[in-house]
Amino acid sequence: MLFRSDGWRLDKIFEAAESSDVYIQLNLLDMSSFAYNWDAVDQNIFNSILGGPCANRWCFITDTVARDYNKQLWRYIIARYGYSTNLVSWEFWNEVNEIQWSEPLFSWNDLGNWYQDMYPFVESMDPNNHMMTSSVGSRQTHDQSFFAYSQMHIYPTSGVSTNISDMISDYSQLVREVAPDKPNIIGEFGGSSTFFDGTMPDDTTGLHIHNALWTGIMNGLATTPLNWYSNIFYFRGTDKTYYPDWWKNYKAIGRSEERRGGKECRSRWSP
């Protein structure tokens, strides 16, 4: 769970991003520390086992002491990284809906109340007014209308090459319905957990990358869908082969945007 003694690693990531013209959506809370690793030793500083205020996962959302502790943590993170013009946004949660499978007290209403408290807090702490967002997966939706943009994550369980276009088209419509007056993105896409090694057995040409990028743009998303498995560009299959040609799909998108006048969007922002 962000943020412990290895915070210097994130410093280095920001330094690398700033030198390479890369922009960061900084995730503040990951569902894995609550949904899957709550009881693991040294995983969640809010767990009472580690001296935190919470005996169960959902206490983090409903308990005022836990909320105040989290505000202190976020205040520090905002002070440390809010300076950066390469910070796009604060992402409150990564796939918060996944907590419901392991926490019977999960409530969308409770989460909405938590957002309504944390949003103005972050707004008051950030002098540079970075955007705010949060994410869900598994076709779960919740009110994201007060965020700067809404997002969802998708992972086909099979047929990633052939099904990704239909899924992104479907999810594009779904995420627009969550916040119809805001920009929408697919914050993650890729194969299912069976593809964690990056082999993508049903795609040896990068077709799913091509189809995902263009389907997202043509369905009116604010950005191309963001690929989760960066390793598929580098070491694929049992022979750990490097496939640099898959990057050409991004180059084609960039050229298309430049032709229709998007070049000015690539200029560096300054406060």
mmCIF file of C-alpha atoms in Angstrom:
data_model
loop_
_atom_site.group_PDB
_atom_site.id
_atom_site.type_symbol
_atom_site.label_atom_id
_atom_site.label_comp_id
_atom_site.label_asym_id
_atom_site.label_seq_id
_atom_site.Cartn_x
_atom_site.Cartn_y
_atom_site.Cartn_z
ATOM 1 C CA MET A 1 0.000 0.000 0.000
ATOM 2 C CA LEU A 2 1.291 3.417 -0.986
ATOM 3 C CA PHE A 3 3.203 5.001 0.907
ATOM 4 C CA ARG A 4 5.979 3.505 3.038
ATOM 5 C CA SER A 5 9.744 3.711 3.355
ATOM 6 C CA ASP A 6 10.282 3.116 -0.360
ATOM 7 C CA GLY A 7 8.696 6.410 -1.424
ATOM 8 C CA TRP A 8 11.993 7.371 -3.035
ATOM 9 C CA ARG A 9 11.158 4.935 -5.830
ATOM 10 C CA LEU A 10 8.171 7.065 -6.760
ATOM 11 C CA ASP A 11 10.437 10.120 -6.707
ATOM 12 C CA LYS A 12 12.569 8.437 -9.356
ATOM 13 C CA ILE A 13 9.508 7.561 -11.435
ATOM 14 C CA PHE A 14 8.434 11.207 -11.461
ATOM 15 C CA GLU A 15 11.957 12.298 -12.386
ATOM 16 C CA ALA A 16 12.014 9.825 -15.282
ATOM 17 C CA ALA A 17 8.556 10.945 -16.428
ATOM 18 C CA GLU A 18 9.553 14.595 -16.385
ATOM 19 C CA SER A 19 12.698 13.928 -18.416
ATOM 20 C CA SER A 20 10.857 11.732 -20.940
ATOM 21 C CA ASP A 21 7.669 13.787 -21.402
ATOM 22 C CA VAL A 22 5.516 11.057 -19.835
ATOM 23 C CA TYR A 23 2.388 11.915 -17.849
ATOM 24 C CA ILE A 24 1.194 10.131 -14.715
ATOM 25 C CA GLN A 25 -2.228 9.248 -13.349
ATOM 26 C CA LEU A 26 -1.177 8.575 -9.751
ATOM 27 C CA ASN A 27 -3.156 5.847 -8.020
ATOM 28 C CA LEU A 28 -3.634 6.554 -4.303
ATOM 29 C CA LEU A 29 -5.461 3.396 -3.201
ATOM 30 C CA ASP A 30 -5.326 -0.082 -4.724
ATOM 31 C CA MET A 31 -8.074 -2.604 -4.100
ATOM 32 C CA SER A 32 -5.581 -5.466 -3.618
ATOM 33 C CA SER A 33 -4.500 -4.129 -0.221
ATOM 34 C CA PHE A 34 -8.123 -4.386 0.881
ATOM 35 C CA ALA A 35 -9.701 -7.155 -1.192
ATOM 36 C CA TYR A 36 -6.937 -9.766 -1.315
ATOM 37 C CA ASN A 37 -4.099 -8.802 1.037
ATOM 38 C CA TRP A 38 -6.011 -7.322 3.967
ATOM 39 C CA ASP A 39 -4.883 -10.051 6.376
ATOM 40 C CA ALA A 40 -1.345 -10.342 5.032
ATOM 41 C CA VAL A 41 1.431 -9.221 7.350
ATOM 42 C CA ASP A 42 2.741 -5.720 6.557
ATOM 43 C CA GLN A 43 0.238 -5.115 3.741
ATOM 44 C CA ASN A 44 -2.283 -2.566 4.998
ATOM 45 C CA ILE A 45 -1.391 0.039 7.578
ATOM 46 C CA PHE A 46 -5.084 0.566 8.425
ATOM 47 C CA ASN A 47 -5.537 -3.039 9.625
ATOM 48 C CA SER A 48 -5.844 -3.252 13.422
ATOM 49 C CA ILE A 49 -3.440 -6.204 13.328
ATOM 50 C CA LEU A 50 -0.756 -3.694 12.358
ATOM 51 C CA GLY A 51 -1.935 -1.085 14.841
ATOM 52 C CA GLY A 52 -4.405 0.628 12.517
ATOM 53 C CA PRO A 53 -7.972 1.690 13.387
ATOM 54 C CA CYS A 54 -9.847 -0.937 11.332
ATOM 55 C CA ALA A 55 -10.913 -4.453 12.284
ATOM 56 C CA ASN A 56 -12.542 -4.962 8.858
ATOM 57 C CA ARG A 57 -11.989 -3.645 5.356
ATOM 58 C CA TRP A 58 -15.040 -1.413 5.105
ATOM 59 C CA CYS A 59 -14.160 0.426 8.307
ATOM 60 C CA PHE A 60 -11.643 2.267 6.117
ATOM 61 C CA ILE A 61 -14.573 3.877 4.291
ATOM 62 C CA THR A 62 -17.001 4.436 7.178
ATOM 63 C CA ASP A 63 -14.791 5.125 10.202
ATOM 64 C CA THR A 64 -13.949 8.797 10.836
ATOM 65 C CA VAL A 65 -10.600 7.985 12.481
ATOM 66 C CA ALA A 66 -9.520 5.904 9.473
ATOM 67 C CA ARG A 67 -10.657 8.677 7.163
ATOM 68 C CA ASP A 68 -8.642 11.262 9.094
ATOM 69 C CA TYR A 69 -5.533 9.040 8.962
ATOM 70 C CA ASN A 70 -5.991 8.666 5.218
ATOM 71 C CA LYS A 71 -6.303 12.424 4.827
ATOM 72 C CA GLN A 72 -2.982 12.859 6.617
ATOM 73 C CA LEU A 73 -1.374 10.371 4.244
ATOM 74 C CA TRP A 74 -2.854 12.004 1.164
ATOM 75 C CA ARG A 75 -1.914 15.462 2.389
ATOM 76 C CA TYR A 76 1.711 14.321 2.482
ATOM 77 C CA ILE A 77 1.535 12.718 -0.965
ATOM 78 C CA ILE A 78 -0.069 15.836 -2.467
ATOM 79 C CA ALA A 79 2.621 18.021 -0.887
ATOM 80 C CA ARG A 80 5.354 15.748 -2.224
ATOM 81 C CA TYR A 81 4.143 15.278 -5.807
ATOM 82 C CA GLY A 82 1.599 18.013 -6.437
ATOM 83 C CA TYR A 83 4.376 20.221 -7.807
ATOM 84 C CA SER A 84 4.766 18.136 -10.949
ATOM 85 C CA THR A 85 3.365 19.320 -14.261
ATOM 86 C CA ASN A 86 3.724 15.702 -15.410
ATOM 87 C CA LEU A 87 1.053 14.635 -12.944
ATOM 88 C CA VAL A 88 -2.218 14.334 -14.870
ATOM 89 C CA SER A 89 -4.523 13.363 -12.044
ATOM 90 C CA TRP A 90 -5.049 11.791 -8.641
ATOM 91 C CA GLU A 91 -6.757 8.409 -9.016
ATOM 92 C CA PHE A 92 -8.543 7.773 -5.719
ATOM 93 C CA TRP A 93 -9.091 4.025 -6.208
ATOM 94 C CA ASN A 94 -7.941 1.315 -8.553
ATOM 95 C CA GLU A 95 -10.916 -1.006 -9.166
ATOM 96 C CA VAL A 96 -12.634 -0.289 -5.863
ATOM 97 C CA ASN A 97 -15.548 -2.565 -6.801
ATOM 98 C CA GLU A 98 -13.336 -5.647 -6.357
ATOM 99 C CA ILE A 99 -13.561 -5.201 -2.572
ATOM 100 C CA GLN A 100 -17.202 -6.317 -2.624
ATOM 101 C CA TRP A 101 -16.242 -9.928 -3.354
ATOM 102 C CA SER A 102 -14.433 -10.233 -0.011
ATOM 103 C CA GLU A 103 -16.234 -7.675 2.166
ATOM 104 C CA PRO A 104 -19.930 -8.240 3.020
ATOM 105 C CA LEU A 105 -20.264 -4.682 4.366
ATOM 106 C CA PHE A 106 -19.436 -3.171 0.950
ATOM 107 C CA SER A 107 -21.912 -0.418 0.029
ATOM 108 C CA TRP A 108 -21.992 1.907 -2.963
ATOM 109 C CA ASN A 109 -23.794 4.498 -0.841
ATOM 110 C CA ASP A 110 -21.010 4.429 1.750
ATOM 111 C CA LEU A 111 -18.448 4.794 -1.012
ATOM 112 C CA GLY A 112 -20.342 7.742 -2.459
ATOM 113 C CA ASN A 113 -20.310 9.476 0.923
ATOM 114 C CA TRP A 114 -16.586 8.803 1.234
ATOM 115 C CA TYR A 115 -15.969 10.354 -2.200
ATOM 116 C CA GLN A 116 -18.030 13.397 -1.259
ATOM 117 C CA ASP A 117 -15.746 13.929 1.734
ATOM 118 C CA MET A 118 -12.390 13.118 0.109
ATOM 119 C CA TYR A 119 -12.935 15.054 -3.127
ATOM 120 C CA PRO A 120 -13.161 18.523 -1.533
ATOM 121 C CA PHE A 121 -10.310 17.615 0.803
ATOM 122 C CA VAL A 122 -7.961 16.862 -2.093
ATOM 123 C CA GLU A 123 -9.221 19.944 -3.897
ATOM 124 C CA SER A 124 -8.340 22.095 -0.884
ATOM 125 C CA MET A 125 -4.885 20.545 -0.467
ATOM 126 C CA ASP A 126 -3.720 20.720 -4.106
ATOM 127 C CA PRO A 127 -2.635 24.259 -5.050
ATOM 128 C CA ASN A 128 -2.187 23.230 -8.695
ATOM 129 C CA ASN A 129 -5.711 21.868 -9.150
ATOM 130 C CA HIS A 130 -4.850 18.529 -10.715
ATOM 131 C CA MET A 131 -7.734 16.485 -12.033
ATOM 132 C CA MET A 132 -9.296 13.734 -9.908
ATOM 133 C CA THR A 133 -10.703 10.369 -10.968
ATOM 134 C CA SER A 134 -11.347 6.811 -9.755
ATOM 135 C CA SER A 135 -11.709 3.454 -11.476
ATOM 136 C CA VAL A 136 -13.853 0.328 -11.536
ATOM 137 C CA GLY A 137 -13.796 -2.949 -13.459
ATOM 138 C CA SER A 138 -15.975 -6.013 -14.141
ATOM 139 C CA ARG A 139 -18.785 -3.943 -15.690
ATOM 140 C CA GLN A 140 -19.467 -2.386 -12.299
ATOM 141 C CA THR A 141 -20.555 1.248 -12.344
ATOM 142 C CA HIS A 142 -21.033 3.999 -9.798
ATOM 143 C CA ASP A 143 -21.530 7.738 -9.881
ATOM 144 C CA GLN A 144 -18.383 9.407 -11.195
ATOM 145 C CA SER A 145 -20.054 12.621 -12.321
ATOM 146 C CA PHE A 146 -18.156 14.802 -9.847
ATOM 147 C CA PHE A 147 -14.740 13.622 -11.099
ATOM 148 C CA ALA A 148 -12.882 15.322 -13.939
ATOM 149 C CA TYR A 149 -13.243 12.170 -16.046
ATOM 150 C CA SER A 150 -14.657 8.680 -15.574
ATOM 151 C CA GLN A 151 -12.940 5.386 -16.313
ATOM 152 C CA MET A 152 -13.385 1.625 -16.395
ATOM 153 C CA HIS A 153 -11.064 -1.363 -16.874
ATOM 154 C CA ILE A 154 -11.710 -4.372 -19.134
ATOM 155 C CA TYR A 155 -10.082 -7.780 -19.570
ATOM 156 C CA PRO A 156 -11.557 -10.343 -21.984
ATOM 157 C CA THR A 157 -11.378 -13.870 -20.582
ATOM 158 C CA SER A 158 -10.808 -15.345 -24.039
ATOM 159 C CA GLY A 159 -10.396 -14.362 -27.662
ATOM 160 C CA VAL A 160 -8.580 -11.152 -26.821
ATOM 161 C CA SER A 161 -7.812 -10.405 -30.484
ATOM 162 C CA THR A 162 -11.330 -10.872 -31.807
ATOM 163 C CA ASN A 163 -13.419 -9.727 -28.830
ATOM 164 C CA ILE A 164 -11.535 -6.638 -27.698
ATOM 165 C CA SER A 165 -13.211 -4.317 -30.218
ATOM 166 C CA ASP A 166 -16.734 -5.336 -29.212
ATOM 167 C CA MET A 167 -15.884 -5.079 -25.533
ATOM 168 C CA ILE A 168 -14.323 -1.627 -25.803
ATOM 169 C CA SER A 169 -17.270 -0.387 -27.846
ATOM 170 C CA ASP A 170 -19.639 -1.752 -25.181
ATOM 171 C CA TYR A 171 -17.651 -0.350 -22.261
ATOM 172 C CA SER A 172 -17.242 3.005 -24.000
ATOM 173 C CA GLN A 173 -21.016 3.364 -23.991
ATOM 174 C CA LEU A 174 -21.252 2.182 -20.386
ATOM 175 C CA VAL A 175 -18.614 4.596 -19.062
ATOM 176 C CA ARG A 176 -20.281 7.489 -20.908
ATOM 177 C CA GLU A 177 -23.553 6.694 -19.139
ATOM 178 C CA VAL A 178 -21.761 6.973 -15.770
ATOM 179 C CA ALA A 179 -20.696 10.557 -16.485
ATOM 180 C CA PRO A 180 -22.301 11.734 -19.751
ATOM 181 C CA ASP A 181 -21.013 15.299 -19.489
ATOM 182 C CA LYS A 182 -17.377 14.380 -18.772
ATOM 183 C CA PRO A 183 -14.475 12.870 -20.722
ATOM 184 C CA ASN A 184 -14.317 9.079 -20.435
ATOM 185 C CA ILE A 185 -11.418 6.624 -20.732
ATOM 186 C CA ILE A 186 -10.648 2.929 -20.593
ATOM 187 C CA GLY A 187 -7.956 3.080 -17.909
ATOM 188 C CA GLU A 188 -6.794 -0.520 -18.406
ATOM 189 C CA PHE A 189 -7.267 -3.255 -20.974
ATOM 190 C CA GLY A 190 -5.588 -6.560 -21.723
ATOM 191 C CA GLY A 191 -6.036 -10.310 -21.529
ATOM 192 C CA SER A 192 -7.407 -12.105 -18.499
ATOM 193 C CA SER A 193 -5.335 -13.434 -15.600
ATOM 194 C CA THR A 194 -4.374 -16.410 -17.770
ATOM 195 C CA PHE A 195 -2.286 -13.980 -19.813
ATOM 196 C CA PHE A 196 -0.247 -12.527 -16.950
ATOM 197 C CA ASP A 197 2.915 -13.981 -18.461
ATOM 198 C CA GLY A 198 2.329 -11.884 -21.574
ATOM 199 C CA THR A 199 2.250 -14.790 -24.007
ATOM 200 C CA MET A 200 -1.168 -13.918 -25.497
ATOM 201 C CA PRO A 201 -1.529 -17.326 -27.198
ATOM 202 C CA ASP A 202 -4.288 -16.172 -29.544
ATOM 203 C CA ASP A 203 -2.453 -13.056 -30.741
ATOM 204 C CA THR A 204 0.997 -13.270 -32.287
ATOM 205 C CA THR A 205 0.767 -10.070 -34.342
ATOM 206 C CA GLY A 206 -0.441 -7.417 -31.886
ATOM 207 C CA LEU A 207 -3.910 -7.291 -33.451
ATOM 208 C CA HIS A 208 -5.595 -6.723 -30.092
ATOM 209 C CA ILE A 209 -3.465 -3.606 -29.559
ATOM 210 C CA HIS A 210 -4.451 -2.222 -32.962
ATOM 211 C CA ASN A 211 -8.142 -3.004 -32.503
ATOM 212 C CA ALA A 212 -8.306 -1.624 -28.947
ATOM 213 C CA LEU A 213 -6.613 1.693 -29.774
ATOM 214 C CA TRP A 214 -8.692 2.473 -32.839
ATOM 215 C CA THR A 215 -11.981 1.242 -31.360
ATOM 216 C CA GLY A 216 -11.514 3.508 -28.351
ATOM 217 C CA ILE A 217 -10.785 6.585 -30.443
ATOM 218 C CA MET A 218 -13.647 5.893 -32.861
ATOM 219 C CA ASN A 219 -16.059 5.461 -29.955
ATOM 220 C CA GLY A 220 -15.330 8.926 -28.621
ATOM 221 C CA LEU A 221 -13.068 8.154 -25.658
ATOM 222 C CA ALA A 222 -10.849 10.995 -24.455
ATOM 223 C CA THR A 223 -7.694 8.894 -24.970
ATOM 224 C CA THR A 224 -6.737 5.588 -26.479
ATOM 225 C CA PRO A 225 -7.466 2.707 -24.076
ATOM 226 C CA LEU A 226 -4.443 2.166 -21.807
ATOM 227 C CA ASN A 227 -2.721 -1.209 -22.153
ATOM 228 C CA TRP A 228 -1.887 -2.893 -18.846
ATOM 229 C CA TYR A 229 0.609 -5.511 -20.029
ATOM 230 C CA SER A 230 3.677 -3.544 -21.058
ATOM 231 C CA ASN A 231 5.692 -6.779 -21.013
ATOM 232 C CA ILE A 232 3.996 -7.964 -24.204
ATOM 233 C CA PHE A 233 6.053 -5.407 -26.110
ATOM 234 C CA TYR A 234 9.302 -6.733 -24.735
ATOM 235 C CA PHE A 235 9.415 -10.399 -23.806
ATOM 236 C CA ARG A 236 6.701 -12.634 -25.223
ATOM 237 C CA GLY A 237 6.400 -16.382 -25.241
ATOM 238 C CA THR A 238 8.728 -19.057 -23.974
ATOM 239 C CA ASP A 239 11.598 -17.722 -26.080
ATOM 240 C CA LYS A 240 11.246 -14.237 -24.480
ATOM 241 C CA THR A 241 11.291 -12.594 -27.897
ATOM 242 C CA TYR A 242 11.286 -8.819 -28.243
ATOM 243 C CA TYR A 243 8.492 -7.510 -30.467
ATOM 244 C CA PRO A 244 9.249 -3.822 -31.123
ATOM 245 C CA ASP A 245 6.972 -3.755 -34.179
ATOM 246 C CA TRP A 246 3.925 -3.741 -31.940
ATOM 247 C CA TRP A 247 4.715 -0.114 -31.024
ATOM 248 C CA LYS A 248 3.818 0.905 -34.575
ATOM 249 C CA ASN A 249 0.158 0.876 -33.559
ATOM 250 C CA TYR A 250 0.773 3.848 -31.267
ATOM 251 C CA LYS A 251 2.800 5.641 -33.913
ATOM 252 C CA ALA A 252 -0.084 5.340 -36.361
ATOM 253 C CA ILE A 253 -2.501 6.834 -33.835
ATOM 254 C CA GLY A 254 -0.099 9.714 -33.177
ATOM 255 C CA ARG A 255 0.244 10.506 -36.864
ATOM 256 C CA SER A 256 -3.514 10.433 -37.295
ATOM 257 C CA GLU A 257 -3.999 12.906 -34.448
ATOM 258 C CA GLU A 258 -1.337 15.222 -35.874
ATOM 259 C CA ARG A 259 -3.027 15.219 -39.272
ATOM 260 C CA ARG A 260 -6.286 16.364 -37.757
ATOM 261 C CA GLY A 261 -4.658 19.149 -35.755
ATOM 262 C CA GLY A 262 -3.797 17.450 -32.505
ATOM 263 C CA LYS A 263 -0.158 18.498 -32.507
ATOM 264 C CA GLU A 264 -0.787 21.366 -30.110
ATOM 265 C CA CYS A 265 -2.074 18.895 -27.504
ATOM 266 C CA ARG A 266 1.433 17.500 -27.150
ATOM 267 C CA SER A 267 2.983 20.743 -25.981
ATOM 268 C CA ARG A 268 4.280 20.863 -22.414
ATOM 269 C CA TRP A 269 1.876 22.321 -19.879
ATOM 270 C CA SER A 270 3.021 24.855 -17.301
ATOM 271 C CA PRO A 271 1.085 26.368 -14.385
#
